Coordinates of C-alpha atoms and ligand atoms in Angstrom, one line a residue:
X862 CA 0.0 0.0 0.0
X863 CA 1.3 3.5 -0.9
X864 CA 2.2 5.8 1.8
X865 CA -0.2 8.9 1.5
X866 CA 1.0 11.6 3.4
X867 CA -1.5 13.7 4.9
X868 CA -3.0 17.4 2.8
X869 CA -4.4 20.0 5.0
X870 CA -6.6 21.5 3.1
X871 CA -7.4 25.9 4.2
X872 CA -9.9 27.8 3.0
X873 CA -9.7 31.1 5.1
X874 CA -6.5 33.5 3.8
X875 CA -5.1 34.3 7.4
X876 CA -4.7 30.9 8.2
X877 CA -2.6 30.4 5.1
X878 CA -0.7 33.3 5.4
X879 CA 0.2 31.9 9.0
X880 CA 1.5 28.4 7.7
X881 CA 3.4 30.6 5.0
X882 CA 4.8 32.3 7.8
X883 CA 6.0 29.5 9.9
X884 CA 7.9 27.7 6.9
X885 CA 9.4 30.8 6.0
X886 CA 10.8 31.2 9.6
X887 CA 12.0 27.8 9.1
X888 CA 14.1 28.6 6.4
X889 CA 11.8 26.5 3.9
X890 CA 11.2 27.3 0.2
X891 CA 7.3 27.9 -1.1
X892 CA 6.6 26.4 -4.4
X893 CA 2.7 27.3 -5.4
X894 CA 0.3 25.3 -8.3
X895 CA -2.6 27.6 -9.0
X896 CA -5.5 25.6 -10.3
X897 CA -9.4 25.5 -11.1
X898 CA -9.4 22.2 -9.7
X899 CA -10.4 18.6 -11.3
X900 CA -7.7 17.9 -11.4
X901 CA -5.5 15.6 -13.9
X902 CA -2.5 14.4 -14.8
X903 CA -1.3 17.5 -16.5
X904 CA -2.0 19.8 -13.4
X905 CA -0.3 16.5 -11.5
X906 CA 3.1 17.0 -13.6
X907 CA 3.2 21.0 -12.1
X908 CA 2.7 19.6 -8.6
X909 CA 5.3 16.6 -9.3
X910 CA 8.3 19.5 -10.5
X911 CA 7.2 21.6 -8.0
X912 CA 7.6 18.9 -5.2
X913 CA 10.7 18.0 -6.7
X914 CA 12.3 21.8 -6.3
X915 CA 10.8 23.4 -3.4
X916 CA 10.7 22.4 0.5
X917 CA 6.7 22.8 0.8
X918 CA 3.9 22.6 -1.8
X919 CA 0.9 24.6 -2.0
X920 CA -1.6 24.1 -4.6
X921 CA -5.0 26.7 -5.3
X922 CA -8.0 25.0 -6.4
X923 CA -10.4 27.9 -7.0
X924 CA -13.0 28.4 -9.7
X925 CA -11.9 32.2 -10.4
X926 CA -15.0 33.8 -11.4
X927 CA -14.0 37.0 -12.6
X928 CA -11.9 35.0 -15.6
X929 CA -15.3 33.8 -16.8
X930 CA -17.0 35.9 -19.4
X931 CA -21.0 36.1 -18.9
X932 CA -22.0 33.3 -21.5
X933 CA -18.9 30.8 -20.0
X934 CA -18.9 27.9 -17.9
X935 CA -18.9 29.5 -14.7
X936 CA -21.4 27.5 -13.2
X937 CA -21.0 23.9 -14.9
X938 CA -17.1 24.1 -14.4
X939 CA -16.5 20.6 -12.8
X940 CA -15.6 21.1 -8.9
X941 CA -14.5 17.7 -7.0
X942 CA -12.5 18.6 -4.0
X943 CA -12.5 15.3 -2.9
X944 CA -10.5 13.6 -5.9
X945 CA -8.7 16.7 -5.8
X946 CA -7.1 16.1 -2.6
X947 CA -6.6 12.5 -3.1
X948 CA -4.8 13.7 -6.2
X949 CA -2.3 15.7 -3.9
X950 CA -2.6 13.6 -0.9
X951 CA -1.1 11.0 -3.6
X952 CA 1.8 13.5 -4.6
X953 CA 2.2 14.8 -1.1
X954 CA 1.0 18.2 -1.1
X955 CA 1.6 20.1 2.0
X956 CA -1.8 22.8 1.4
X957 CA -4.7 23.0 -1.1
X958 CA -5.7 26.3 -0.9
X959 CA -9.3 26.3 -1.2
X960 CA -11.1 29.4 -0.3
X961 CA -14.3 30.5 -1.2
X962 CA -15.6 33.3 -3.6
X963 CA -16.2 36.1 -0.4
X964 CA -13.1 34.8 1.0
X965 CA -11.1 35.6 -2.2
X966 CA -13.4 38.7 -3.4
X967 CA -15.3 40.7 -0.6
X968 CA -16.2 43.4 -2.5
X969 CA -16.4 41.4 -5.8
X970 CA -18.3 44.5 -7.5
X971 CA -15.9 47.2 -6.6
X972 CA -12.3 44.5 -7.1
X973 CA -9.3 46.2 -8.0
X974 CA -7.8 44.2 -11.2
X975 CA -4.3 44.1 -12.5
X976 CA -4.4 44.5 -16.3
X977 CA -1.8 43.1 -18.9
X978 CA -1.2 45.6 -21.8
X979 CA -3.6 45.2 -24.7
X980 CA -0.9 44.2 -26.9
X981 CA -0.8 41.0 -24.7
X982 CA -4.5 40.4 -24.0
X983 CA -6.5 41.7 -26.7
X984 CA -5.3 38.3 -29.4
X985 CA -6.1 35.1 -29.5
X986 CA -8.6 33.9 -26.6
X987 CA -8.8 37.4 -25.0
X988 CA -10.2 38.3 -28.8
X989 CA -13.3 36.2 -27.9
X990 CA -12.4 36.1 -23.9
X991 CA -13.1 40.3 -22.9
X992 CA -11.3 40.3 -19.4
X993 CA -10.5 37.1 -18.9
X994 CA -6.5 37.8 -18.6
X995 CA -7.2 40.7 -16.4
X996 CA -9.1 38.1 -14.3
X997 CA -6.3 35.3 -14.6
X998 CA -3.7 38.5 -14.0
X999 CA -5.4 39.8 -10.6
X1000 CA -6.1 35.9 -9.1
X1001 CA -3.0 35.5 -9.4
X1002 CA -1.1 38.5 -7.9
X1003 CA -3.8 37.8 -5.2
X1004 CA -2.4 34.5 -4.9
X1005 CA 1.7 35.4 -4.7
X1006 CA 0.4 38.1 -1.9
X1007 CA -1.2 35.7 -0.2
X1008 CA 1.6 32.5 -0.4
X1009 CA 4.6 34.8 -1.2
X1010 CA 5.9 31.5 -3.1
X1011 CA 9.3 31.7 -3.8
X1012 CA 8.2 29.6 -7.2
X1013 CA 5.1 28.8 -9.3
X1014 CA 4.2 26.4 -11.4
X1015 CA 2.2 27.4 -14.7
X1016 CA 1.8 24.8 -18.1
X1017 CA 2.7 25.6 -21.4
X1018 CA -1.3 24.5 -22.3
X1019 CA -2.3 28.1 -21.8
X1020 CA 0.5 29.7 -23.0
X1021 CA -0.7 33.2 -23.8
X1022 CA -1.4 33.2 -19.7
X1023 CA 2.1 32.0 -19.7
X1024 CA 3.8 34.5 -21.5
X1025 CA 1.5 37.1 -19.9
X1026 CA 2.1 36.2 -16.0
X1027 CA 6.0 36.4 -16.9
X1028 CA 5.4 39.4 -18.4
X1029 CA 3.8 40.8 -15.2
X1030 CA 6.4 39.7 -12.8
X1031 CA 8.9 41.1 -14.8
X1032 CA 7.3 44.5 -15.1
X1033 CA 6.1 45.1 -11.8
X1034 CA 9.4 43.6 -10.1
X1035 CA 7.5 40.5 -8.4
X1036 CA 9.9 38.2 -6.5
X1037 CA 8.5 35.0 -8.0
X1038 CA 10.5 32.4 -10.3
X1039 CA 7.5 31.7 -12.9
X1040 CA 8.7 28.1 -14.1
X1041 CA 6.7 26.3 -17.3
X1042 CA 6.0 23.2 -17.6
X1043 CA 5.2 21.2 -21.0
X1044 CA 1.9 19.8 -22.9
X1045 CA 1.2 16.8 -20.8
X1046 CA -1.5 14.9 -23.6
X1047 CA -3.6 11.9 -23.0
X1048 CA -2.4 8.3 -24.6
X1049 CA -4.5 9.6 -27.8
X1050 CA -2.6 12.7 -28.0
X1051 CA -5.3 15.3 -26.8
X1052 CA -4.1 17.4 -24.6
X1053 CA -5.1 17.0 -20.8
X1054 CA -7.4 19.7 -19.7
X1055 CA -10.5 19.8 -17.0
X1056 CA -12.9 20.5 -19.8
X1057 CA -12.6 17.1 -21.5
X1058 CA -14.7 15.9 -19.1
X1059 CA -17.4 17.7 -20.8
X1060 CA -16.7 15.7 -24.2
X1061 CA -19.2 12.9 -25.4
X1062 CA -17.1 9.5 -26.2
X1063 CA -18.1 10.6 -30.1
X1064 CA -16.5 14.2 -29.3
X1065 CA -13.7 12.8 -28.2
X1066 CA -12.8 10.9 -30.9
X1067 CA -13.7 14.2 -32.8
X1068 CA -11.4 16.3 -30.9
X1069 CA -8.5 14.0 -31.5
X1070 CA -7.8 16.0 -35.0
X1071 CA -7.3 19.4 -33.3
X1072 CA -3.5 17.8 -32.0
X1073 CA -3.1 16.5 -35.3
X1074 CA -3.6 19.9 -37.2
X1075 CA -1.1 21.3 -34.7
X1076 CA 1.8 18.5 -35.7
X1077 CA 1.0 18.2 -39.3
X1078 CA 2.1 22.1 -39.3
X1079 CA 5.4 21.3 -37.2
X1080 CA 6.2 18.6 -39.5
X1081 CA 5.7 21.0 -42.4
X1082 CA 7.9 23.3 -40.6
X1083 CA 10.5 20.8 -39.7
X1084 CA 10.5 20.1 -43.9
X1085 CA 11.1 23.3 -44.3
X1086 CA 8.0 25.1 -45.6
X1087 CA 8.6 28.1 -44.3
X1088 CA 4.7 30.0 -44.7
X1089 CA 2.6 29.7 -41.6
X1090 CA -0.5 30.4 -44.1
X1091 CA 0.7 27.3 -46.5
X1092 CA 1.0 24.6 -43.7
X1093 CA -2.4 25.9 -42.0
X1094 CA -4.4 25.5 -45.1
X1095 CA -3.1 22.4 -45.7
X1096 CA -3.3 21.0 -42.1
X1097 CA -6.8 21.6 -41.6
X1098 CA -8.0 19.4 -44.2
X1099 CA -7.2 17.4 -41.0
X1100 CA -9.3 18.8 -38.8
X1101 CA -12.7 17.2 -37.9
X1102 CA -15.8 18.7 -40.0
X1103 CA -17.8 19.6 -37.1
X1104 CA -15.4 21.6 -35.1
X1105 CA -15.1 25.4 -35.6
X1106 CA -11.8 26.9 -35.4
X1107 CA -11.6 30.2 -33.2
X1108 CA -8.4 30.9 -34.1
X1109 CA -5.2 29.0 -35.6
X1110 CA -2.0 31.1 -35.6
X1111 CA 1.8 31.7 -35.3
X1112 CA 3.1 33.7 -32.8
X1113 CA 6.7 34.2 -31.4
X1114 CA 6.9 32.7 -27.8
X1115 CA 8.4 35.3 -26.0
X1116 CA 6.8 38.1 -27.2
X1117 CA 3.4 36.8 -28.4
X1118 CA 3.7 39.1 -31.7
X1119 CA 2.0 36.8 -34.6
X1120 CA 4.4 35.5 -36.9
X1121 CA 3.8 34.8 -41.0
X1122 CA 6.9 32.3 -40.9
X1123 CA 7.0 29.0 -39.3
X1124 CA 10.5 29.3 -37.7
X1125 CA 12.4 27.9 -34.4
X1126 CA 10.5 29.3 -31.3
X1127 CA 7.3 30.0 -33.0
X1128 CA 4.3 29.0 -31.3
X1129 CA 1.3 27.7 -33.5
X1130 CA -1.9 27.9 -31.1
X1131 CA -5.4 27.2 -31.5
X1132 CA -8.7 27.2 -30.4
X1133 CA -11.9 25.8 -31.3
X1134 CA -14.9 24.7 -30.6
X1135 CA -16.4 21.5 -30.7
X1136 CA -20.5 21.3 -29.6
X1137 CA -20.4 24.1 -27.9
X1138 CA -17.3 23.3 -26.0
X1139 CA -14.2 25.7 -26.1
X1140 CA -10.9 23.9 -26.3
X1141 CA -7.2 25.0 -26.6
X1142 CA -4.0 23.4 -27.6
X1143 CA 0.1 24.5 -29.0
X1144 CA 2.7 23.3 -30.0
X1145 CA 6.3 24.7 -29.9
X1146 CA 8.5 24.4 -33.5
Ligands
AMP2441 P1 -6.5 25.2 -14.9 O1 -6.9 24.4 -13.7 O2 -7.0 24.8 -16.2 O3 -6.6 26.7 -14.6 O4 -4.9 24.9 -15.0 C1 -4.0 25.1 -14.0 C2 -2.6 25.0 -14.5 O5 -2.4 23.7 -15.0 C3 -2.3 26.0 -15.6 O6 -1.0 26.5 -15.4 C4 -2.4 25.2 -16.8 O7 -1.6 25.7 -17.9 C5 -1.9 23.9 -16.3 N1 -2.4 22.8 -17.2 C6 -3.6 22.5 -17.5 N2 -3.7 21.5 -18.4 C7 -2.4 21.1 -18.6 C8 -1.8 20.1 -19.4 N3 -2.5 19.3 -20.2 N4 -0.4 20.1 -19.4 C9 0.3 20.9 -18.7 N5 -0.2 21.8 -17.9 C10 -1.6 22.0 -17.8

């Protein structure tokens, strides 16, 4: 039998802050996961590195609402604390951070939101997503204010809120090491996210062409077509009839400026939806 050590899971900010403040005293390092929860194995390989490089673990689960646009999935997001903490038990997370909505926004109508520059937020999802990086931008300063982790752990999945937060903790001087962590995909190749759970069996086998657009491009890349606009049109002749694409473009990882070439460090991204179900996926050249 495995040896599950025990997760304490908080819910009220003072008392975290507290625990925070007795490892610190210690001497011990702070690595934090923030989450939505459900979690799976791809949020599992953040907490994995993070348990590998830092003396205590905390991981948020928390449905951020104020990332959610008004027709989103607010209120159907799936929310199982319980797996969720055998999840971490399992990878021996010191914390889950679980607070409520008035815990984390008292004055929800009147909150104070950190806001990336427009050049950052206003393509690809934040075209269709008004807000939603402010949202991701202000949880998340909420959350280093209230863990102060020395690290955190973010995945490459959603890599425009990638390059944003590192953008943010380099602008506004944040001591936080922002570390990303790779694509962890399913057996099939799909790419790990909460929202699968929302996919039919049919669905699924739908959505297993959107991964397939994205390496079909890369290969086209890595044989040396150079126009992202060639390999796209060609690629998605791959993609399943009845999913709509959002978006499907080249952008340069560092600075999130769309690219025309397919060249080393470009990032081709897309997003689509598939009966009514929004889902992203990338892949690094
Ligand atoms: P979420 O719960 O969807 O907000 O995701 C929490 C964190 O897990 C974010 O940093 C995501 O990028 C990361 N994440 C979600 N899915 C994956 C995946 N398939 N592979 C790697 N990281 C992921």
């Amino acid at each position: 039998m495995q040896n599950i050590s025990p997760t304490q899971i908080i819910s009220q900010i003072d008392s975290l802050k507290q625990k925070v403040r007795e490892w610190k005293n210690e001497g011990l390092t702070v690595g934090l996961v923030p989450t939505m929860g459900a979690l799976h194995i791809g949020h599992e390989s953040l907490i994995k590195k993070a348990r590998q490089t830092c003396d205590k673990v905390v991981v948020s689960v928390f449905v951020n609402p104020i990332q959610f646009g008004p027709n989103e999935d607010l209120d159907k997001y799936p929310r199982q604390i319980d797996k969720d903490l055998e999840l971490c038990s399992k990878n021996e997370v010191d914390v889950i951070f679980h607070p409520s909505v008035e815990e984390m926004y008292p004055e929800i109508e009147d909150q104070s939101l950190v806001c990336p520059p427009e050049s950052y937020k206003s393509k690809l999802c934040g075209l269709t997503r008004k807000g939603h990086f402010d949202g991701v931008a202000t949880v998340v300063i909420k959350l280093f204010n209230i863990v102060q982790p020395d690290t955190a752990f973010f995945g490459q999945k959603d890599a425009q809120q990638l390059i944003i937060l590192k953008k943010m903790v380099r602008d506004l001087n944040i001591p936080v090491e922002i570390v990303p962590c790779n694509i962890v995909r399913n057996a099939d190749g799909l790419a790990c996210s909460s929202r699968n759970t929302y996919l039919s069996d049919e669905a699924r086998q739908k959505a297993l062409s959107i991964h397939k657009v994205l390496y079909e491009i890369k290969n086209q890349g890595l044989a040396g077509i150079t126009s992202f606009e060639v390999a796209k049109i060609h690629a998605l002749q791959l993609l399943h009839k009845d999913i709509e694409v959002e978006y499907l473009e080249a952008y340069d990882f560092n600075t999130l400026k769309l690219s025309s070439e397919l060249k080393i460090n470009t990032l081709v991204a897309i997003a689509v939806k598939l009966n009514g179900i929004r889902l992203i996926d990338n892949i690094l050249i």
